[in-house]
Coordinates of C-alpha atoms and ligand atoms in Angstrom, one line a residue:
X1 CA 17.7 -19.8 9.6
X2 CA 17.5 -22.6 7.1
X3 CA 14.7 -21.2 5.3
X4 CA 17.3 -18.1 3.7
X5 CA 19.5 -18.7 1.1
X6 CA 21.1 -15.4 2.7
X7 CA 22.3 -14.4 6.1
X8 CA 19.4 -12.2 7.3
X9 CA 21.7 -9.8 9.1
X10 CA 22.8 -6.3 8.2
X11 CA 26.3 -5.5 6.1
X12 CA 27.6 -2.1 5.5
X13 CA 30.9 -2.9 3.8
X14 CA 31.5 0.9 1.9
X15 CA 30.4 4.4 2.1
X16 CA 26.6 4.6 1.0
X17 CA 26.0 4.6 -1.6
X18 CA 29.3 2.6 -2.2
X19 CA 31.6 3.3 -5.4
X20 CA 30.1 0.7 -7.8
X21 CA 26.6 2.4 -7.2
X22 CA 27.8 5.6 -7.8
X23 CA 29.3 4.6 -11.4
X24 CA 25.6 3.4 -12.0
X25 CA 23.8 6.0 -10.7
X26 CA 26.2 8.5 -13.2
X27 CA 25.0 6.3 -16.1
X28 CA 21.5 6.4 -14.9
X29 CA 21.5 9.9 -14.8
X30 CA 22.6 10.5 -18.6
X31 CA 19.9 7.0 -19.5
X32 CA 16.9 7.9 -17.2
X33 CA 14.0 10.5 -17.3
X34 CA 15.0 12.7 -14.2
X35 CA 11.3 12.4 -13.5
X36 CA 12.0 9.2 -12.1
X37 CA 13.3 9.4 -8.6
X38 CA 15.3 7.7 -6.4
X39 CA 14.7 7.5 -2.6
X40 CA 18.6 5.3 -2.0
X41 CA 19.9 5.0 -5.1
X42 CA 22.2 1.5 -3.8
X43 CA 21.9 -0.4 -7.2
X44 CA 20.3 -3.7 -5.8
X45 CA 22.1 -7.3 -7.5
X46 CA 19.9 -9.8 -5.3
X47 CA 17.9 -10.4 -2.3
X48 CA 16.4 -13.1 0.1
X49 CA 13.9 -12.8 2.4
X50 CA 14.1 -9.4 4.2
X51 CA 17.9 -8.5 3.1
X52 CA 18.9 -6.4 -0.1
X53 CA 22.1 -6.7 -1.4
X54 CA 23.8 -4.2 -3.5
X55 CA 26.5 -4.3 -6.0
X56 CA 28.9 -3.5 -3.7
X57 CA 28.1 -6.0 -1.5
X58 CA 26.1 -3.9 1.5
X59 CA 23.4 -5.9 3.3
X60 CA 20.5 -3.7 4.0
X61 CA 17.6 -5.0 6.4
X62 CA 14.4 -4.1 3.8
X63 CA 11.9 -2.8 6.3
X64 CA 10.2 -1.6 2.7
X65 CA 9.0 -4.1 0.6
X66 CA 9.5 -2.4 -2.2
X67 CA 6.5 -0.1 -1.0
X68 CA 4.6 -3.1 0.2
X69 CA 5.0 -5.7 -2.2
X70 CA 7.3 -8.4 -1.5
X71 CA 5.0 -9.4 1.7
X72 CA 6.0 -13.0 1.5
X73 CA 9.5 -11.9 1.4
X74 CA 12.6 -11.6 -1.7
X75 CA 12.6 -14.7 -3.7
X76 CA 10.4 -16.3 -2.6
X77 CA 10.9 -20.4 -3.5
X78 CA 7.0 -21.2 -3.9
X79 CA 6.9 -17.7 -6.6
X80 CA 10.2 -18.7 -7.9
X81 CA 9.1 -22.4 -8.7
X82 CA 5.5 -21.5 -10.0
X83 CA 7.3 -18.5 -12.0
X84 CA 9.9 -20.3 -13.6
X85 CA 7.5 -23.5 -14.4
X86 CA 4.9 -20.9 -15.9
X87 CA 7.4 -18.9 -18.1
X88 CA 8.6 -22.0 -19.8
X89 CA 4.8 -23.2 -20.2
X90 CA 2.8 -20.0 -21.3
X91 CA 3.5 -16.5 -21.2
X92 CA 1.2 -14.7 -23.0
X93 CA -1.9 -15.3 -24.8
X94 CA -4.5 -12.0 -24.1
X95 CA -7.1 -13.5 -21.5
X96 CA -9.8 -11.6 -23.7
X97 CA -8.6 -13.3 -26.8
X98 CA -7.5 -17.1 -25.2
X99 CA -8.5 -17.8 -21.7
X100 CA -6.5 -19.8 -19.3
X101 CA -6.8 -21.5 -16.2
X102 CA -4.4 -19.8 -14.1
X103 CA -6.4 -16.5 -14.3
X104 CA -9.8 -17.7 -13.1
X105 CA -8.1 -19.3 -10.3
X106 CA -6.8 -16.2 -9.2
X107 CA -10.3 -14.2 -9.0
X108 CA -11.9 -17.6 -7.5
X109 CA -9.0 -17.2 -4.1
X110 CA -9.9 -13.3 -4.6
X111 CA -13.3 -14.0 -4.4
X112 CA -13.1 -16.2 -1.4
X113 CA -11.1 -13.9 0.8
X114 CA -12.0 -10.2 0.0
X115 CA -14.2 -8.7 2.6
X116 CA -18.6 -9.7 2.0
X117 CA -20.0 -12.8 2.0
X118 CA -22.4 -12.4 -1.7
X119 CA -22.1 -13.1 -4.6
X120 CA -18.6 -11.7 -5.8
X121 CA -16.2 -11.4 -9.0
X122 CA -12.7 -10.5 -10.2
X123 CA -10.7 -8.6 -13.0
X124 CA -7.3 -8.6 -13.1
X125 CA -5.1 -5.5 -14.3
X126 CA -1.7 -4.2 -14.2
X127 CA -1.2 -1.6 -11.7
X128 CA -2.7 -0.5 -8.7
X129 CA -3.8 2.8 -10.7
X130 CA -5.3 0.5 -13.2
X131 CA -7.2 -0.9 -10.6
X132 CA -8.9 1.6 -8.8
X133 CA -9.5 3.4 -12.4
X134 CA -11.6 0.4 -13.7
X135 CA -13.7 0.4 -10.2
X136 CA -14.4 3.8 -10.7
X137 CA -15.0 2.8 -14.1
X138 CA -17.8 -0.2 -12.9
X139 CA -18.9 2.2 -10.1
X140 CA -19.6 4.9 -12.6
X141 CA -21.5 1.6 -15.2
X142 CA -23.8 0.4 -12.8
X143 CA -25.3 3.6 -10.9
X144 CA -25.4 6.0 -14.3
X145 CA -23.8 8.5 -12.1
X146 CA -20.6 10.2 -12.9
X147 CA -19.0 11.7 -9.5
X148 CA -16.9 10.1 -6.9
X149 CA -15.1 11.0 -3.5
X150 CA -12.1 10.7 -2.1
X151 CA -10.5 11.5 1.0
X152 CA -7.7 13.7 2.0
X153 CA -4.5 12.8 2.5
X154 CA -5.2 9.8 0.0
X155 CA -3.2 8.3 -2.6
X156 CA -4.7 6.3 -5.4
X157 CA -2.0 6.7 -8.3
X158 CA -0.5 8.4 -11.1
X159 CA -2.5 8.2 -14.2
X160 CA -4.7 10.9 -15.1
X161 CA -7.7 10.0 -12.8
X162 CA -5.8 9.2 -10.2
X163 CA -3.5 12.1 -9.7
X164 CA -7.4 13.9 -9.3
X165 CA -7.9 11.3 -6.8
X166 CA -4.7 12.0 -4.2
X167 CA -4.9 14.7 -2.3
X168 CA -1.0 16.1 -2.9
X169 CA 0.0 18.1 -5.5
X170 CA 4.2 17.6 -4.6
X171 CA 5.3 15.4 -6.3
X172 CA 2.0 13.3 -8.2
X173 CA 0.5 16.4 -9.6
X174 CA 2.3 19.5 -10.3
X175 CA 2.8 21.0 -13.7
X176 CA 1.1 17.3 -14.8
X177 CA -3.0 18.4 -15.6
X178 CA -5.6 19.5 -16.7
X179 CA -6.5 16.6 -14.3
X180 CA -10.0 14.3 -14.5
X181 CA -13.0 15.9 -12.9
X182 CA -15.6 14.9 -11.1
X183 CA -13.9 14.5 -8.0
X184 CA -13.8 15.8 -4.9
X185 CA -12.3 15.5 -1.8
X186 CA -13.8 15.1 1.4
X187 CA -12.3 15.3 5.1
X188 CA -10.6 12.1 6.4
X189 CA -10.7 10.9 9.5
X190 CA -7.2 11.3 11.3
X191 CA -7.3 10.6 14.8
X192 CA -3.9 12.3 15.9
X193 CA -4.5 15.6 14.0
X194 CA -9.0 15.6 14.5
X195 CA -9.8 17.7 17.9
X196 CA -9.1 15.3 20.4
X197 CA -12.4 12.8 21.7
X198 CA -13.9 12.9 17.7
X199 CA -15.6 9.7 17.1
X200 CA -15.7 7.9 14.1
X201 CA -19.1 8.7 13.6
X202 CA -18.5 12.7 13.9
X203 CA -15.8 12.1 11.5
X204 CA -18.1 10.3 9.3
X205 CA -20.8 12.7 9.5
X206 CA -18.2 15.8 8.9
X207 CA -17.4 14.0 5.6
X208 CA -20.9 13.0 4.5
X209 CA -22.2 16.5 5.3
X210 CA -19.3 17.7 2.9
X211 CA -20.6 15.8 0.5
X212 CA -24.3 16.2 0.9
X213 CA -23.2 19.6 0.4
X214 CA -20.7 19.7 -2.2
X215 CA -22.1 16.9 -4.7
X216 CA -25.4 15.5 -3.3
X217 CA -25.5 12.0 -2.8
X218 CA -27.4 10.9 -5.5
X219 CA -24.9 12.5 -8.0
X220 CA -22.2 10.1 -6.3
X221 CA -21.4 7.2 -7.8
X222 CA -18.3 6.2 -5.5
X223 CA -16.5 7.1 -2.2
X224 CA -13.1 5.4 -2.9
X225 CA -11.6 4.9 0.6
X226 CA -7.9 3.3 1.8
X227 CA -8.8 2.0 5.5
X228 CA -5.5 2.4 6.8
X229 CA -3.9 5.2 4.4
X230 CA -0.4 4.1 2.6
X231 CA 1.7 7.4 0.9
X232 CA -0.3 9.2 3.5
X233 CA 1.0 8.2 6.6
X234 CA -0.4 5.0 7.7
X235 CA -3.5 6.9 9.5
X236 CA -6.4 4.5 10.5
X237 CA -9.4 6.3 10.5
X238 CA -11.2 6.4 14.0
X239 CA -13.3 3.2 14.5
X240 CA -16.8 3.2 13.5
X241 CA -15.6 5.7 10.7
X242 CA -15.8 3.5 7.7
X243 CA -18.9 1.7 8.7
X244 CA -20.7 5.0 9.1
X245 CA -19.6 6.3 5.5
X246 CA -21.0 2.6 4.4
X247 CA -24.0 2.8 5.9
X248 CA -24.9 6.0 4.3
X249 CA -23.2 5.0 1.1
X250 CA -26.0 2.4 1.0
X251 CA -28.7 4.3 1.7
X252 CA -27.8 6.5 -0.9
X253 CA -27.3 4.1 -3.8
X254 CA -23.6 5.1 -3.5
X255 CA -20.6 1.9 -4.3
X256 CA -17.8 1.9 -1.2
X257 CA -14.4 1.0 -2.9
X258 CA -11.9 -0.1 -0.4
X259 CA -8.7 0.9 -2.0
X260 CA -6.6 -1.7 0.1
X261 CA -3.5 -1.6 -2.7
X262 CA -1.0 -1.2 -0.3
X263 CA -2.7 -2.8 2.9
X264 CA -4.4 -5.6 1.5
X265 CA -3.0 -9.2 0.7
X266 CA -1.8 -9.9 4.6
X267 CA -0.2 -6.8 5.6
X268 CA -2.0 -5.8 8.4
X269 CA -2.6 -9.4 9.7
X270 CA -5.8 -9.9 8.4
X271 CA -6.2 -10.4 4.5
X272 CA -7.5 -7.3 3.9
X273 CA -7.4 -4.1 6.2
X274 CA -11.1 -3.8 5.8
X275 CA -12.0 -6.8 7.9
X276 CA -10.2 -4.6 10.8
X277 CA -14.0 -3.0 11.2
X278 CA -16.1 -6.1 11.0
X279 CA -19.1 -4.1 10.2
X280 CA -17.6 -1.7 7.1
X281 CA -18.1 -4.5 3.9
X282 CA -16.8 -2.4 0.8
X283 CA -18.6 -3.4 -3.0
X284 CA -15.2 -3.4 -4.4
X285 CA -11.6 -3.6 -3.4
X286 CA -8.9 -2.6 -5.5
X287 CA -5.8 -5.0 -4.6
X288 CA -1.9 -5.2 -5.9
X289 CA 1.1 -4.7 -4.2
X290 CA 1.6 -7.4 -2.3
X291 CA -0.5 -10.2 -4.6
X292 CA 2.3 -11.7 -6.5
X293 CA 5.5 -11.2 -4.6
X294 CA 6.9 -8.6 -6.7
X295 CA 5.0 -9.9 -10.5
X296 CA 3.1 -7.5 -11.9
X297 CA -0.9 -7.9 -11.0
X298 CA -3.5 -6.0 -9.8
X299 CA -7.4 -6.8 -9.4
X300 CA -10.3 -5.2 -8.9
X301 CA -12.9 -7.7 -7.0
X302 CA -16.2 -7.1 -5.6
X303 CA -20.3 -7.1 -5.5
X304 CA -21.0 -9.6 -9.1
X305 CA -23.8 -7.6 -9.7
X306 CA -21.6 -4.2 -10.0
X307 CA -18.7 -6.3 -11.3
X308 CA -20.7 -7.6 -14.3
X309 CA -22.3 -3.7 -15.0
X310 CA -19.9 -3.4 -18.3
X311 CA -21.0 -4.6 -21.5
X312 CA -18.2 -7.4 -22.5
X313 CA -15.1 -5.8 -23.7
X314 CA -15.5 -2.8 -21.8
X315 CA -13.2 -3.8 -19.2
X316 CA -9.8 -5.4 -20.3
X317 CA -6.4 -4.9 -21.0
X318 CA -3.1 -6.2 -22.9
X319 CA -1.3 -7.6 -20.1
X320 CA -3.9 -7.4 -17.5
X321 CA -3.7 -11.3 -15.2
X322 CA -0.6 -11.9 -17.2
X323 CA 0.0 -15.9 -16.8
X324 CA 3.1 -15.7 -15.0
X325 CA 2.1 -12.8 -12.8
X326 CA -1.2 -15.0 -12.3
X327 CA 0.8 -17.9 -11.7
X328 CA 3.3 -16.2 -8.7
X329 CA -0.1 -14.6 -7.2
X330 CA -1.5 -18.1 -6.8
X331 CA 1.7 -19.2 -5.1
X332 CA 1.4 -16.2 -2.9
X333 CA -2.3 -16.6 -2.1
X334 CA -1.7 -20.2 -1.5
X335 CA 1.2 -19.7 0.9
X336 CA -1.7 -17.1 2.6
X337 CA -4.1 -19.7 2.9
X338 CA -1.9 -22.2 4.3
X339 CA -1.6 -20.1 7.0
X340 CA 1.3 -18.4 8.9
X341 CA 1.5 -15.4 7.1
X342 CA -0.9 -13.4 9.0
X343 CA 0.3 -14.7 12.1
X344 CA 3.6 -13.4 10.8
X345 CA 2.0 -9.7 10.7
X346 CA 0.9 -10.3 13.5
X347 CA 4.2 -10.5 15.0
X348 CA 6.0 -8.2 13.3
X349 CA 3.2 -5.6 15.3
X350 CA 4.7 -7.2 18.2
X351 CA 7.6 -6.4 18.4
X352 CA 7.3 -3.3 16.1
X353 CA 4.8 -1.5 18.6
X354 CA 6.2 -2.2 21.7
X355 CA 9.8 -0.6 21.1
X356 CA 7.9 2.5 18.9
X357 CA 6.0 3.2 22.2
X358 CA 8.8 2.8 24.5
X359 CA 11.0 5.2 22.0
X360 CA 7.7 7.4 21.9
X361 CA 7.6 7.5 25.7
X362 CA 11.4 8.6 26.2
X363 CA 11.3 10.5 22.8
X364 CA 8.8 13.9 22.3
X365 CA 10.1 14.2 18.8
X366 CA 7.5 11.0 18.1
X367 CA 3.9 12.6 18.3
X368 CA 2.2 9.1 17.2
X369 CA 2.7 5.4 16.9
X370 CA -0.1 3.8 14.4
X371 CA -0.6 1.2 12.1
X372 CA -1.9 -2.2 12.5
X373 CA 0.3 -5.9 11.5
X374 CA 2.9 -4.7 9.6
X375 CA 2.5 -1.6 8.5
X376 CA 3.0 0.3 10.7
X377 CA 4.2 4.1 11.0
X378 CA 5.8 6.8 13.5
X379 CA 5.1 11.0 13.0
X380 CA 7.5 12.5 13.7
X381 CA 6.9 16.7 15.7
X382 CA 8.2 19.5 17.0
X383 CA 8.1 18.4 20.8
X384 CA 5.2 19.4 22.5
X385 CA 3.3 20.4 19.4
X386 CA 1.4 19.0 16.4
X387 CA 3.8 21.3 13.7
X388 CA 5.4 18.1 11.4
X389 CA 8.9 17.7 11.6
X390 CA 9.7 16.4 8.3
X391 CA 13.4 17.9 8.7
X392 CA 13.8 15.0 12.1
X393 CA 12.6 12.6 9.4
X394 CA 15.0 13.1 6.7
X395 CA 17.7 12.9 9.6
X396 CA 16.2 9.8 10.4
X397 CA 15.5 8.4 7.0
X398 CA 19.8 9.3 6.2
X399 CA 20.6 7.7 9.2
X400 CA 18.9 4.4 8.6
X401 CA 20.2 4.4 5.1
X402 CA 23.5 5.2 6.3
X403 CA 23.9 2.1 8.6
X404 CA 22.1 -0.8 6.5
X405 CA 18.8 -0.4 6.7
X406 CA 16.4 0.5 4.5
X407 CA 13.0 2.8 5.5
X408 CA 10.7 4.8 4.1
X409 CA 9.2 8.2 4.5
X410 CA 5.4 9.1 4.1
X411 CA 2.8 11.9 5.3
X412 CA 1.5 14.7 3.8
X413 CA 3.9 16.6 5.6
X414 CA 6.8 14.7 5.2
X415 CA 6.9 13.7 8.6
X416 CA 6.1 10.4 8.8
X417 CA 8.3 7.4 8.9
X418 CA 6.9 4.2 7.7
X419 CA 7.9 0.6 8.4
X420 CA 6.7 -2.1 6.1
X421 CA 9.1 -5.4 6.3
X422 CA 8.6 -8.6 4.3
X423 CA 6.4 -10.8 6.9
X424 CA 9.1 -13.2 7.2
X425 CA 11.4 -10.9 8.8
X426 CA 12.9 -12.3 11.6
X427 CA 12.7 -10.4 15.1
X428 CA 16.6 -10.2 15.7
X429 CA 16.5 -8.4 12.3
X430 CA 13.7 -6.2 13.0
X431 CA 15.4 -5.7 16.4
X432 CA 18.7 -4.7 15.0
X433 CA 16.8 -2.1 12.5
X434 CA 15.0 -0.5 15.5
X435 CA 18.8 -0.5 17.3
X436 CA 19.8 1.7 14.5
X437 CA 16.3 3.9 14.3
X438 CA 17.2 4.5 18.5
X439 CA 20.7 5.7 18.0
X440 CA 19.4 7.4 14.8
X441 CA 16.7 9.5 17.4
X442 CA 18.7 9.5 20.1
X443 CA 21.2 11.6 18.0
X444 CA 18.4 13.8 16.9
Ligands
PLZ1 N1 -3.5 2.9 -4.2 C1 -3.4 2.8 -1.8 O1 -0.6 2.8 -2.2 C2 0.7 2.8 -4.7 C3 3.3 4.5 -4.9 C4 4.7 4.6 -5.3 P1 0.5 1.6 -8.6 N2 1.5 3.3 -3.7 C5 3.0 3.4 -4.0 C6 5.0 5.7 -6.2 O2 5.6 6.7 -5.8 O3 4.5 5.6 -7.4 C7 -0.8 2.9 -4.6 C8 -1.4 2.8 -3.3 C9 -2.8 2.9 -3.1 C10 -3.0 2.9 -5.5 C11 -1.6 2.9 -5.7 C12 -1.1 2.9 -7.1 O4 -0.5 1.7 -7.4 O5 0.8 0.1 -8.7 O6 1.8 2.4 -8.2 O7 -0.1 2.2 -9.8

């Protein structure tokens, strides 16, 4: 295809990892915190679309993203032109000392496209931790009240608020607090593991009564909610789930946050996961990931009245809508609007879904298909039963790796395989990966 600047097929020229990654990875080990881990540690030299090449020269199909991010695929040309322009223009000035254009413009696309149809704003931050702590932050402003709730099997981040926020201990929190309080968790709704028939709205009302319980609503200032969960396992909640939680949210005086960090920005074939349930409308979204094709950016956008609850100067941040970054997400968000991205998700569910189900129905080992566009996920059980298999999944995961291509585990347990390409992957190359995931379960 004329679009790639590389052959979008798969290459596995040496062992994996191959000898020049090895001599890194030794180095690495003596120059980097061994708190830092590495799921394929294949040193990466460059990349196009949906292939990553190492520095030994292996082509790996990337059905990763980086966890998500590189949604409009590696090197991009529209992020690579507004990049390179921007870098030579302005880098850096503090928006909260200079402004500059490039910033607004971002929150005004943000604005336009987030879930809601009032009166909305933007900030712009770093990381997707960042993010969800400033809408805690605004959530917490505006209603005077200090608690929040979150969900389990969640994952909001790694900073102090946020390892309080996820719901796993290996590897975000252990040995790492005292950890933020004022949270609690609350029952998620997860449609494979909940007794079978459970509707959203039982779901719902099993969490709210948890937290009627627990907290007391009017003690709540958020519930901070992914609608399809990421690090989790890709688990939709039952439908009528979120809008039931929102409806009693409002009721209570209560902000929703839609954490949509990893599902937002396209990857689900619509622009933000949320719109999946027409009827749930969060106040605020957290968004990252995916904004700025692998520049550094997060936002937080949402309700104007809640958004503009601080005081000026209480929200902020040294890098936060970086120019550069802000210019690459306005490329990105462009490219969105122009359309063919979603349709590309779209797609990629396709093709993705309809092998996963066949390989499910020939396969026991594979207790659920889920996911929606492209994210989409497979969890993996001991036949017959619900128990996770997370030792089928490292088999897996090696296996992949092994051959070329590039996947990524998730789940509480372990036992979930997840399957997040760059939207412009091409269907013989998502085909080929799913050749190698079959002989990879067949050999199970
Ligand atoms: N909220 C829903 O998925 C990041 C974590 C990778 P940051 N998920 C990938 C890792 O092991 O650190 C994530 C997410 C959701 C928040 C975050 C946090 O985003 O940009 O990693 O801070």
């Amino acid at each position: 295809m004329s679009e790639f600047k590389i052959a979008q097929e798969r290459k596995v020229a040496t062992s994996i990892p191959g000898p020049k990654s090895q001599e890194l990875h030794a180095k690495r080990l003596q120059a980097v915190s061994h708190g830092v881990g590495a799921a394929l540690p294949v040193y990466i030299d460059h990349a196009n679309g949906a292939i990553l090449v190492d520095v030994d020269g292996n082509h790996f199909i990337d059905l990763g993203s980086g966890i998500g991010v590189v949604s409009i695929g590696h090197t991009n040309q529209g992020v690579i032109d507004a990049v390179s322009a921007q870098v030579a223009k302005l880098t850096h000035t503090l928006f909260t000392v200079t402004p500059y254009a490039a910033y607004v413009e971002v929150c005004e696309i943000l604005n336009r496209h987030t879930p809601g149809d009032f009166e909305k704003r933007s900030a712009l931050f770093n990381s997707g931790s960042e993010a969800v702590e400033n809408a805690v932050k605004l959530a917490r402003k505006f209603t005077g009240r200090g608690e929040i709730a979150v969900f389990d099997h969640a994952y909001h981040g790694r900073t102090n608020l946020t390892m309080a926020m996820n719901f796993k201990n290996m590897p975000y929190a252990d040995g790492f607090g005292p950890f933020a309080s004022s949270v609690t968790h609350v029952p998620m709704s997860y449609p494979f593991r909940d007794p079978s028939g459970m509707t959203g709205e039982e779901a719902a009302k099993r969490a709210i009564t948890y937290m009627e319980k627990r907290v007391g609503a009017k003690n709540l200032a958020a519930i901070v909610i992914e609608p399809v969960q990421g690090e989790g396992g890709f688990i939709s909640p039952a439908a009528g789930f979120l809008t039931a939680l929102a409806t009693w949210a409002k009721e209570n005086g209560i902000v929703v946050v839609a954490d949509e960090v990893q599902s937002g920005i396209a990857r689900t074939g619509r622009w933000f996961a949320s719109e999946w349930e027409p009827t749930f409308v969060p106040d605020l979204v957290t968004i990252a990931k995916g904004i700025a094709g692998g520049m550094v950016l997060s936002a937080v956008t949402g309700r104007a009245d809640i958004m503009d609850s601080s005081h000026a100067g209480g929200i902020g941040g040294t890098f936060g809508g970086n120019p550069v970054s802000a210019a690459a997400a306005i490329s990105v968000l462009q490219q969105i609007e122009a359309g063919g991205v979603l349709e590309n998700a779209t797609r990629i569910e396709g093709v993705l879904m309809s092998r996963l189900k066949a390989l499910q129905a020939s396969y026991p080992v594979i207790g659920d298909v889920r996911g929606r566009g492209a994210m989409i996920a497979i969890e993996l059980v001991e036949p017959g039963t619900l128990n996770p298999n997370s030792a089928a999944v490292d088999t897996l995961v090696k296996h992949c790796h092994q051959n070329g291509v590039l996947v990524l585990n998730a789940g509480t347990y372990g036992n979930v395989i997840r399957f997040l390409p760059p939207l412009n992957i091409s269907d013989a190359l998502l085909n080929d990966a799913l050749d190698v995931l079959t002989e990879g379960i067949a050999a199970l």
